[in-house]
mmCIF file of C-alpha atoms in Angstrom:
data_model
loop_
_atom_site.group_PDB
_atom_site.id
_atom_site.type_symbol
_atom_site.label_atom_id
_atom_site.label_comp_id
_atom_site.label_asym_id
_atom_site.label_seq_id
_atom_site.Cartn_x
_atom_site.Cartn_y
_atom_site.Cartn_z
ATOM 1 C CA MET A 1 7.658 -24.016 -6.290
ATOM 2 C CA LEU A 2 9.270 -23.026 -9.559
ATOM 3 C CA VAL A 3 8.885 -19.640 -11.207
ATOM 4 C CA GLU A 4 10.023 -19.190 -14.813
ATOM 5 C CA ARG A 5 10.223 -15.939 -16.747
ATOM 6 C CA THR A 6 10.192 -16.131 -20.541
ATOM 7 C CA SER A 7 9.217 -14.187 -23.641
ATOM 8 C CA ILE A 8 6.552 -15.025 -26.183
ATOM 9 C CA LYS A 9 8.114 -16.173 -29.461
ATOM 10 C CA ASN A 10 4.934 -16.323 -31.519
ATOM 11 C CA LEU A 11 1.190 -16.058 -31.161
ATOM 12 C CA ILE A 12 -0.570 -18.840 -33.031
ATOM 13 C CA PHE A 13 -4.254 -18.647 -33.979
ATOM 14 C CA ILE A 14 -6.070 -21.901 -34.751
ATOM 15 C CA ARG A 15 -9.561 -21.937 -36.275
ATOM 16 C CA LEU A 16 -11.352 -25.284 -36.180
ATOM 17 C CA ASN A 17 -14.229 -26.341 -38.422
ATOM 18 C CA PRO A 18 -17.455 -28.248 -37.715
ATOM 19 C CA GLY A 19 -16.696 -31.887 -36.860
ATOM 20 C CA ASP A 20 -13.024 -31.301 -35.975
ATOM 21 C CA ASP A 21 -11.791 -33.114 -32.853
ATOM 22 C CA ILE A 22 -10.399 -30.346 -30.625
ATOM 23 C CA LEU A 23 -7.629 -32.314 -28.876
ATOM 24 C CA ALA A 24 -6.500 -34.041 -32.076
ATOM 25 C CA SER A 25 -6.496 -30.706 -33.932
ATOM 26 C CA ILE A 26 -4.379 -28.918 -31.300
ATOM 27 C CA THR A 27 -1.945 -31.861 -31.291
ATOM 28 C CA GLU A 28 -1.757 -31.843 -35.110
ATOM 29 C CA ALA A 29 -1.222 -28.053 -35.236
ATOM 30 C CA ALA A 30 1.604 -28.323 -32.684
ATOM 31 C CA LYS A 31 3.266 -31.139 -34.622
ATOM 32 C CA LYS A 32 2.931 -29.499 -38.061
ATOM 33 C CA ASN A 33 4.275 -26.188 -36.740
ATOM 34 C CA ASN A 34 7.017 -27.742 -34.579
ATOM 35 C CA ILE A 35 5.575 -26.193 -31.413
ATOM 36 C CA LYS A 36 7.331 -27.796 -28.445
ATOM 37 C CA ASN A 37 6.226 -25.544 -25.574
ATOM 38 C CA ALA A 38 3.291 -23.132 -25.559
ATOM 39 C CA VAL A 39 0.590 -21.675 -23.374
ATOM 40 C CA ILE A 40 -2.990 -22.129 -24.552
ATOM 41 C CA LEU A 41 -4.230 -18.632 -23.769
ATOM 42 C CA SER A 42 -7.788 -18.828 -25.028
ATOM 43 C CA GLY A 43 -10.282 -21.128 -26.665
ATOM 44 C CA VAL A 44 -13.926 -20.403 -27.518
ATOM 45 C CA GLY A 45 -16.625 -21.781 -29.801
ATOM 46 C CA SER A 46 -19.253 -24.493 -29.624
ATOM 47 C CA SER A 47 -19.236 -28.272 -29.496
ATOM 48 C CA ARG A 48 -21.628 -31.072 -30.268
ATOM 49 C CA SER A 49 -20.086 -33.423 -27.719
ATOM 50 C CA HIS A 50 -18.031 -33.406 -24.548
ATOM 51 C CA HIS A 51 -15.390 -35.681 -23.051
ATOM 52 C CA PHE A 52 -13.308 -34.710 -20.047
ATOM 53 C CA HIS A 53 -12.023 -36.041 -16.754
ATOM 54 C CA VAL A 54 -11.738 -34.550 -13.289
ATOM 55 C CA VAL A 55 -9.890 -35.673 -10.175
ATOM 56 C CA ALA A 56 -12.082 -37.879 -8.000
ATOM 57 C CA SER A 57 -9.954 -38.514 -4.908
ATOM 58 C CA ARG A 58 -7.667 -36.627 -2.556
ATOM 59 C CA GLU A 59 -4.619 -38.933 -2.630
ATOM 60 C CA ASN A 60 -1.732 -38.704 -5.101
ATOM 61 C CA PRO A 61 -1.898 -39.772 -7.753
ATOM 62 C CA PRO A 62 -5.627 -39.024 -7.725
ATOM 63 C CA LYS A 63 -8.261 -41.261 -9.254
ATOM 64 C CA ASN A 64 -9.963 -39.795 -12.326
ATOM 65 C CA GLU A 65 -13.635 -39.675 -13.171
ATOM 66 C CA PHE A 66 -14.535 -39.444 -16.874
ATOM 67 C CA THR A 67 -17.622 -37.791 -18.369
ATOM 68 C CA LYS A 68 -18.667 -38.176 -21.991
ATOM 69 C CA GLY A 69 -21.794 -37.203 -23.902
ATOM 70 C CA GLU A 70 -23.375 -35.935 -27.098
ATOM 71 C CA LYS A 71 -24.835 -32.709 -25.681
ATOM 72 C CA ALA A 72 -24.378 -29.480 -27.678
ATOM 73 C CA SER A 73 -22.810 -26.641 -25.691
ATOM 74 C CA ASP A 74 -20.878 -23.409 -25.875
ATOM 75 C CA ILE A 75 -17.166 -23.620 -25.245
ATOM 76 C CA VAL A 76 -16.560 -20.951 -22.627
ATOM 77 C CA SER A 77 -12.834 -21.581 -22.244
ATOM 78 C CA ILE A 78 -9.956 -23.812 -23.272
ATOM 79 C CA GLU A 79 -6.686 -23.219 -21.452
ATOM 80 C CA GLY A 80 -3.538 -25.159 -20.695
ATOM 81 C CA LEU A 81 -0.048 -25.935 -21.923
ATOM 82 C CA ILE A 82 1.741 -27.715 -24.704
ATOM 83 C CA ILE A 83 4.608 -29.538 -23.008
ATOM 84 C CA GLU A 84 7.278 -30.968 -25.306
ATOM 85 C CA GLY A 85 4.598 -31.239 -28.022
ATOM 86 C CA ARG A 86 2.041 -32.926 -25.744
ATOM 87 C CA VAL A 87 -1.254 -31.095 -25.130
ATOM 88 C CA HIS A 88 -2.431 -30.660 -21.525
ATOM 89 C CA ALA A 89 -5.643 -28.659 -21.837
ATOM 90 C CA HIS A 90 -8.752 -28.044 -19.771
ATOM 91 C CA ILE A 91 -12.136 -27.121 -21.226
ATOM 92 C CA ILE A 92 -15.256 -25.498 -19.820
ATOM 93 C CA HIS A 93 -18.603 -26.005 -21.579
ATOM 94 C CA SER A 94 -21.912 -24.308 -20.773
ATOM 95 C CA ASP A 95 -25.555 -24.693 -21.640
ATOM 96 C CA THR A 96 -28.619 -22.770 -20.463
ATOM 97 C CA GLU A 97 -28.342 -24.183 -16.941
ATOM 98 C CA ILE A 98 -24.777 -25.092 -15.948
ATOM 99 C CA ALA A 99 -21.086 -24.874 -16.754
ATOM 100 C CA PHE A 100 -19.131 -28.139 -16.745
ATOM 101 C CA GLY A 101 -15.688 -29.327 -17.707
ATOM 102 C CA GLY A 102 -12.273 -30.594 -16.790
ATOM 103 C CA HIS A 103 -9.218 -32.093 -18.486
ATOM 104 C CA LEU A 104 -9.861 -32.247 -22.267
ATOM 105 C CA GLU A 105 -10.109 -35.777 -23.661
ATOM 106 C CA PRO A 106 -10.347 -37.035 -27.278
ATOM 107 C CA GLY A 107 -13.676 -36.901 -29.083
ATOM 108 C CA VAL A 108 -14.883 -33.353 -28.386
ATOM 109 C CA GLU A 109 -16.243 -32.297 -31.783
ATOM 110 C CA VAL A 110 -16.715 -28.714 -32.925
ATOM 111 C CA LEU A 111 -20.312 -27.697 -33.716
ATOM 112 C CA THR A 112 -20.047 -24.288 -35.465
ATOM 113 C CA PHE A 113 -16.401 -23.278 -35.045
ATOM 114 C CA ALA A 114 -13.700 -23.045 -32.381
ATOM 115 C CA ILE A 115 -10.861 -20.544 -32.157
ATOM 116 C CA LEU A 116 -7.757 -21.020 -30.027
ATOM 117 C CA VAL A 117 -4.845 -18.695 -29.311
ATOM 118 C CA LEU A 118 -1.476 -20.154 -28.331
ATOM 119 C CA ALA A 119 1.646 -18.356 -27.137
ATOM 120 C CA GLU A 120 4.781 -20.252 -28.147
ATOM 121 C CA VAL A 121 7.582 -19.873 -25.592
ATOM 122 C CA ASP A 122 11.173 -20.988 -25.043
ATOM 123 C CA CYS A 123 10.400 -22.072 -21.472
ATOM 124 C CA ASP A 124 10.857 -25.794 -20.788
ATOM 125 C CA PHE A 125 7.629 -27.068 -19.182
ATOM 126 C CA THR A 126 8.926 -30.616 -18.621
ATOM 127 C CA GLY A 127 7.486 -31.931 -15.353
ATOM 128 C CA PHE A 128 5.025 -29.067 -14.865
ATOM 129 C CA ASP A 129 2.017 -31.410 -15.044
ATOM 130 C CA LYS A 130 3.505 -34.373 -13.154
ATOM 131 C CA VAL A 131 2.443 -35.410 -9.659
ATOM 132 C CA GLY A 132 5.096 -34.457 -7.101
ATOM 133 C CA LYS A 133 7.681 -31.763 -6.613
ATOM 134 C CA ILE A 134 8.827 -30.036 -9.791
ATOM 135 C CA GLU A 135 12.450 -30.335 -8.656
ATOM 136 C CA ASP A 136 12.182 -34.119 -9.026
ATOM 137 C CA PHE A 137 11.467 -33.754 -12.764
ATOM 138 C CA MET A 138 14.030 -31.132 -13.710
ATOM 139 C CA ALA A 139 17.286 -32.035 -15.443
ATOM 140 C CA LYS A 140 20.213 -32.237 -13.050
ATOM 141 C CA PRO A 141 23.388 -30.316 -14.066
#
């Protein structure tokens, strides 16, 4: 286990328009604003498509199962991290019957709008989303 304490440098608000690809837009915003490490605190809106993957096995590294479709839905939540400029986000969609989601993949298009809030931090998240012990991914002195 690794516990890091850090301060928030900036809060960044991103408003996406109809047709915007959510993952591509977050990646572009991070690049244009030189955001290396951030926490995706919140994401809401609606989408006209979905594309995500979930783990599908119990061994490491796990197998992934991908789901993709053109169904309109509300975006209940987008959360995750930006790690050295790379987006690792999860998304939850809902319709009138179910909630569904997983690891955000390319191709999720905004229907009406989407709003995300990021907290930029000085914390180094390198290795946080890798399979294995975090100590194996940290820089050695």
